[in-house]
Amino acid sequence: MRTIRVMKHSRRLPSMFFVCFVCFAPALAMPQIRSQAPPPVTSLFSSLMTQGQAALKAEDYPSAQAALEKAIAARPSDVDAHYLLGRAYGQDKKYQFAAQQFRETLKLSPGHTLALIDLATIEETMGHFDEASAHYRQALKAGPNARADRGLASLLSKQGRQDEAIAALGRAMTAAPDDEETRYQLGLARMQKGDCAAAIPDFRAVLTRKPAHLGSLFNLGNCLNRTGAREEAARTLAQFQKASQDEAGRVGRRRRAYFLTLEADGKLESGDIAGAVKAMQEAIGLNPEDAGAQAMMGQAYDAAGDLPRALASYQKAAQLEPGDAMVLVEIGRLNGKAGRIADALSWLQRAARLDPLMPEPHMLMAAAYQQMGRTAEAAREDAIYRRLAAASRQTPAP
């Protein structure tokens, strides 16, 4: 999943995505090519996708749905947009809308394993067990898949077929012996069958690898109680309580960072650059491993004229989320602004490979090649930019 970015309440495209491409011009002047070119267009689709992903990650499902619906209006045949919109509806318990989007995903990409599994999960939730089973099994035809195995086992368990569920999870463990979630589900199935003695080693194995796994802590504590190990059960359930509190704290910090990012976007829009930088520094302190926050930090530093810190923040965002083409464009632009033309080209080429429909990398590559005296390559990139930009303008606005 391309993952990350913001906007909660605003219907406008957030300022962080209105990339200042003209800032490239001092380092990469190319009047021969750009003088007649149409005005640069922002990558509306990429911006909406990153907004939707950020909102989805922050559990702001209405905002995720709004952004992703607009993304689909911009690119109706984009598989990722339909799939993510299905996820946003599903997490919001709007199961019929979610199922519709997963089916659309499968029309566009019939072998889309994640859509098959998520659609199966919805069918299972709605009591459509035959349909759910068919989707899980179709997903498994593509090869071993722990999520599909777990889903099928869950379905078998709901149908009272505990032995078959345990057998399915055992096969999944053979295929992926290090998968903690499958091992947890195997323990859970054994516990539900009433075999806590067999379930306890499964829960312990998960906790060896993930000591704060909440489900394993809770169910291990319960199984220990059932088998008479009261003192160890009490210690385990106390660990569960502490781990639950720690997780709640992490979720709270992530959500606070998300809203600080929204606040920073508003401050950038109103011209309060110092306020935006301050808000984003607090957000990064709360959630330094969030790629969207690092990208917004980069924009705030860029607006403040702090090129080295802006570039460092965008590079951190790229490390955290290598598949975000818009971040790569920004890194390329800032390298060009600093006069590092070869580095700029490298980042822009990566962005173009990630999103072949995005115009901006080609516009900036044309400028870079022109600056280097490579006029044929500059003309080629300018032609690509014009074609993609024209296609973007022809797409009806959402």
XYZ file of C-alpha atoms in Angstrom:
398
model
C 0.000 0.000 0.000
C 1.300 3.081 -0.874
C 0.624 4.497 2.460
C 0.571 7.913 4.142
C -0.382 11.512 4.131
C -3.130 13.754 5.400
C -6.212 15.701 5.270
C -9.175 15.296 7.514
C -11.833 17.950 7.156
C -10.740 20.032 4.216
C -12.249 19.421 0.797
C -9.411 21.276 -0.880
C -6.255 19.605 -2.004
C -3.774 20.147 0.854
C -1.068 22.682 0.335
C 1.722 20.179 0.815
C 0.894 18.671 -2.546
C 0.930 21.897 -4.552
C 4.564 21.389 -5.419
C 6.497 24.546 -6.242
C 8.024 23.321 -9.465
C 9.019 26.826 -10.520
C 11.470 26.737 -7.616
C 13.480 24.389 -9.810
C 13.843 27.048 -12.453
C 16.864 28.995 -11.104
C 18.977 25.856 -11.189
C 17.424 24.396 -14.316
C 16.370 27.227 -16.583
C 15.066 25.962 -19.914
C 13.117 28.721 -21.670
C 13.289 26.990 -25.065
C 11.115 24.143 -23.837
C 8.959 25.653 -21.141
C 8.032 28.956 -22.743
C 5.152 27.434 -24.710
C 4.319 24.596 -22.357
C 0.975 24.573 -20.571
C 1.065 25.524 -16.890
C 2.304 22.683 -14.701
C -0.448 20.525 -13.280
C -0.210 19.005 -9.868
C -0.560 15.256 -9.526
C -4.105 15.359 -8.244
C -4.404 11.594 -8.229
C -1.202 11.036 -6.239
C -2.201 13.718 -3.775
C -5.626 12.231 -3.222
C -4.202 8.750 -2.826
C -1.748 9.855 -0.179
C -4.453 11.825 1.624
C -6.673 8.772 1.638
C -3.930 6.486 2.884
C -3.007 8.852 5.702
C -6.614 9.149 6.800
C -7.046 5.374 6.599
C -3.940 4.847 8.717
C -5.251 7.356 11.271
C -8.656 5.606 11.321
C -10.294 8.720 9.890
C -12.495 6.667 7.607
C -14.880 9.374 6.293
C -11.921 11.478 5.136
C -10.273 8.416 3.603
C -13.441 7.601 1.705
C -13.829 11.173 0.437
C -10.242 11.373 -0.823
C -10.263 7.937 -2.441
C -13.600 8.523 -4.153
C -12.049 11.608 -5.742
C -8.969 9.604 -6.683
C -11.182 7.115 -8.513
C -12.917 9.967 -10.304
C -9.468 11.119 -11.460
C -8.361 7.598 -12.504
C -11.425 5.324 -12.775
C -9.373 2.265 -13.742
C -6.775 2.430 -10.976
C -6.716 -0.876 -9.112
C -5.090 0.491 -5.945
C -7.652 3.281 -5.591
C -10.599 0.887 -5.721
C -8.919 -1.536 -3.338
C -8.070 1.140 -0.772
C -11.569 2.597 -0.972
C -12.882 -0.885 -0.233
C -10.608 -1.013 2.807
C -11.828 2.398 3.962
C -15.462 1.308 3.691
C -14.744 -2.054 5.290
C -12.987 -0.557 8.302
C -15.991 1.763 8.663
C -18.291 -1.300 8.643
C -19.961 -0.196 5.421
C -19.730 -3.708 4.125
C -21.896 -3.446 1.025
C -19.935 -0.462 -0.264
C -16.686 -2.228 0.587
C -17.725 -5.384 -1.261
C -18.647 -3.303 -4.305
C -15.158 -1.779 -4.406
C -13.431 -5.135 -3.951
C -15.506 -6.560 -6.815
C -14.507 -3.600 -8.954
C -10.879 -4.257 -8.026
C -11.294 -7.850 -9.163
C -12.843 -6.752 -12.463
C -9.751 -4.671 -13.133
C -7.323 -7.257 -11.727
C -8.978 -10.693 -11.512
C -6.142 -12.275 -9.531
C -5.916 -9.526 -6.907
C -5.261 -11.686 -3.851
C -5.836 -9.023 -1.200
C -9.198 -8.061 -2.713
C -10.231 -11.717 -2.785
C -9.330 -12.158 0.883
C -10.997 -8.937 1.992
C -14.127 -9.741 -0.018
C -14.159 -13.208 1.562
C -13.890 -11.640 5.015
C -16.902 -9.437 4.299
C -18.922 -12.370 2.972
C -17.987 -14.317 6.111
C -19.022 -11.409 8.339
C -22.374 -11.195 6.536
C -22.953 -14.946 6.924
C -22.395 -15.815 3.267
C -20.159 -18.764 4.051
C -20.205 -20.458 0.653
C -19.176 -17.273 -1.136
C -16.496 -16.591 1.486
C -15.075 -20.077 1.109
C -14.918 -19.716 -2.672
C -12.997 -16.436 -2.410
C -10.523 -17.765 0.164
C -9.869 -20.839 -1.950
C -9.440 -18.765 -5.102
C -6.851 -16.638 -3.291
C -4.988 -19.781 -2.275
C -4.804 -20.950 -5.893
C -2.239 -18.209 -6.472
C 0.060 -19.840 -3.926
C 0.512 -20.121 -0.156
C -1.057 -17.192 1.653
C -1.202 -17.003 5.428
C -4.101 -14.525 5.497
C -6.218 -16.703 3.221
C -5.401 -19.804 5.271
C -6.342 -18.014 8.478
C -9.566 -16.740 6.934
C -10.538 -20.181 5.708
C -9.777 -21.638 9.136
C -11.909 -18.970 10.788
C -14.750 -19.824 8.449
C -14.444 -23.557 9.162
C -14.442 -22.832 12.888
C -17.649 -20.804 12.617
C -19.219 -23.762 10.848
C -18.290 -26.003 13.769
C -15.553 -27.768 11.799
C -12.829 -27.268 14.390
C -10.692 -30.222 13.357
C -10.613 -29.016 9.747
C -9.773 -25.471 10.925
C -6.865 -26.757 13.009
C -5.642 -28.890 10.104
C -5.785 -25.885 7.764
C -3.783 -23.753 10.204
C -1.292 -26.573 10.663
C -0.722 -26.652 6.892
C -0.316 -22.875 6.925
C 2.276 -23.154 9.684
C 4.194 -25.700 7.619
C 4.238 -23.269 4.691
C 5.141 -20.262 6.865
C 6.604 -21.484 10.178
C 7.629 -17.984 11.293
C 4.209 -16.377 10.809
C 3.201 -15.268 14.301
C -0.396 -14.489 13.444
C -0.997 -17.953 12.000
C 0.538 -19.514 15.106
C -1.728 -17.351 17.250
C -4.811 -18.395 15.279
C -3.789 -22.037 15.651
C -3.601 -21.595 19.420
C -6.952 -19.829 19.402
C -8.575 -22.658 17.433
C -7.206 -25.221 19.860
C -8.404 -23.148 22.803
C -11.892 -22.828 21.283
C -11.955 -26.593 20.897
C -11.263 -26.825 24.634
C -7.647 -27.983 24.333
C -5.781 -25.349 26.347
C -2.876 -27.724 26.925
C -2.201 -27.706 23.182
C -2.947 -23.978 22.818
C -0.513 -22.778 25.505
C 2.670 -23.669 23.551
C 1.287 -21.783 20.536
C 0.657 -18.624 22.563
C 4.090 -18.899 24.188
C 5.751 -19.266 20.783
C 4.101 -16.059 19.556
C 5.164 -14.179 22.677
C 8.760 -15.322 22.254
C 8.852 -13.376 18.996
C 6.373 -10.612 19.876
C 6.278 -10.120 23.658
C 3.520 -7.500 23.467
C 1.116 -9.521 21.280
C -2.153 -8.637 23.021
C -4.231 -11.600 21.892
C -1.580 -14.106 22.913
C -1.107 -12.513 26.321
C -4.822 -12.434 27.030
C -5.581 -15.966 25.849
C -2.473 -17.437 27.444
C -3.609 -15.927 30.738
C -7.057 -17.454 30.309
C -5.656 -20.865 29.373
C -3.280 -20.823 32.327
C -6.230 -20.103 34.604
C -8.165 -23.004 33.110
C -5.251 -25.378 33.631
C -4.737 -24.308 37.241
C -1.564 -22.198 36.863
C -3.111 -19.274 38.750
C 0.021 -17.333 39.668
C 1.458 -17.403 36.169
C -1.968 -16.533 34.775
C -2.118 -13.459 37.026
C 1.341 -12.336 35.906
C 0.449 -12.870 32.250
C -2.802 -10.952 32.510
C -0.960 -8.119 34.268
C 1.437 -8.040 31.315
C -1.600 -7.909 29.047
C -2.941 -4.886 30.914
C 0.385 -3.053 30.651
C 0.816 -3.926 26.961
C -2.736 -2.710 26.296
C -1.968 0.613 27.974
C 1.278 0.952 26.026
C -0.522 0.268 22.752
C -3.215 2.804 23.609
C -0.442 5.339 24.216
C 1.122 4.604 20.825
C -2.232 4.969 19.097
C -2.827 8.234 20.922
C 0.557 9.592 19.846
C -0.083 8.601 16.228
C -3.459 10.325 16.230
C -2.037 13.439 17.883
C 0.691 13.550 15.248
C -1.930 13.195 12.520
C -3.912 16.177 13.798
C -0.728 18.219 14.213
C -0.052 17.521 10.541
C -3.501 18.851 9.689
C -2.738 21.903 11.814
C 0.578 22.445 10.041
C -1.103 22.238 6.654
C -3.516 24.966 7.691
C -0.665 27.139 8.933
C 1.205 26.729 5.650
C -1.938 27.705 3.785
C -2.307 30.856 5.884
C 1.391 31.775 5.593
C 2.361 30.944 9.166
C 5.570 29.104 8.196
C 7.133 29.210 11.664
C 3.940 27.820 13.171
C 3.889 25.010 10.620
C 7.491 24.085 11.370
C 6.794 24.048 15.109
C 3.687 21.885 14.713
C 5.516 19.406 12.508
C 8.502 19.197 14.835
C 6.086 18.175 17.589
C 4.411 15.677 15.247
C 7.749 14.112 14.316
C 8.656 13.859 17.995
C 5.461 11.891 18.579
C 5.648 9.658 15.520
C 9.062 9.780 13.804
C 8.445 6.643 11.739
C 5.468 8.067 9.842
C 6.401 8.790 6.230
C 3.579 11.297 5.755
C 4.683 13.349 8.734
C 8.274 13.359 7.474
C 7.088 14.556 4.056
C 5.061 17.369 5.615
C 8.086 18.279 7.730
C 10.030 18.523 4.490
C 7.469 20.856 3.016
C 7.490 23.055 6.103
C 11.281 23.311 6.065
C 11.199 24.012 2.323
C 8.720 26.829 2.876
C 11.017 28.196 5.583
C 13.956 28.177 3.159
C 15.855 25.453 5.046
C 16.849 23.312 2.068
C 19.168 20.839 3.876
C 16.563 19.962 6.499
C 13.805 19.820 3.899
C 15.806 17.380 1.822
C 16.681 15.274 4.881
C 13.011 15.040 5.854
C 11.911 14.018 2.372
C 14.696 11.427 2.200
C 13.545 9.998 5.521
C 10.008 9.826 4.104
C 11.344 7.953 1.069
C 13.144 5.466 3.313
C 9.943 4.820 5.226
C 7.729 4.643 2.126
C 9.820 3.902 -0.987
C 6.723 3.641 -3.169
C 5.593 7.265 -2.823
C 6.341 8.858 -6.195
C 5.409 12.362 -5.047
C 8.079 12.303 -2.352
C 10.663 11.220 -4.927
C 9.649 14.139 -7.143
C 10.213 16.524 -4.254
C 13.645 15.064 -3.551
C 14.508 15.468 -7.212
C 13.237 19.031 -7.280
C 15.213 20.020 -4.191
C 18.388 18.427 -5.546
C 17.908 20.419 -8.730
C 17.326 23.571 -6.721
C 20.654 22.903 -4.993
C 22.397 22.457 -8.346
C 22.889 18.670 -8.032
C 21.491 17.896 -11.462
C 22.635 14.280 -11.751
C 21.114 13.448 -8.361
C 17.921 15.223 -9.362
C 17.645 13.110 -12.502
C 18.132 9.892 -10.566
C 15.259 10.644 -8.169
C 12.971 11.895 -10.929
C 13.573 8.779 -13.007
C 12.607 6.645 -10.021
C 9.408 8.670 -9.592
C 8.516 8.261 -13.262
C 8.975 4.505 -13.040
C 6.765 4.322 -9.961
C 3.933 6.368 -11.469
C 4.086 6.388 -15.290
C 1.030 8.663 -15.484
C 2.478 11.469 -13.351
C 3.483 14.498 -15.503
C 5.801 16.306 -13.081
C 8.865 14.038 -13.177
C 9.029 14.456 -16.936
C 8.684 18.235 -16.758
C 11.583 18.446 -14.322
C 13.675 15.898 -16.214
C 13.234 18.008 -19.334
C 14.590 20.980 -17.400
C 17.501 18.941 -16.066
C 18.494 17.573 -19.460
C 18.241 21.051 -20.977
C 20.557 22.394 -18.282
C 23.033 19.623 -19.083
C 22.934 20.420 -22.806
C 21.239 17.108 -23.669
C 18.601 18.706 -25.877
C 17.255 15.567 -27.545
C 16.494 13.984 -24.167
C 15.046 17.264 -22.938
C 12.699 17.395 -25.927
C 11.664 13.776 -25.383
C 10.797 14.367 -21.728
C 8.992 17.594 -22.568
C 6.848 15.713 -25.098
C 5.990 13.088 -22.482
C 5.164 15.800 -19.980
C 2.857 17.578 -22.443
C 1.034 14.345 -23.278
C 0.513 13.363 -19.636
C -0.447 16.893 -18.607
C -3.016 17.065 -21.391
C -4.457 13.730 -20.311
C -4.685 14.992 -16.732
C -6.612 18.083 -17.829
C -9.015 15.966 -19.870
C -9.959 13.899 -16.830
C -13.138 15.345 -15.270
C -12.484 16.955 -11.922
C -13.962 14.985 -9.025
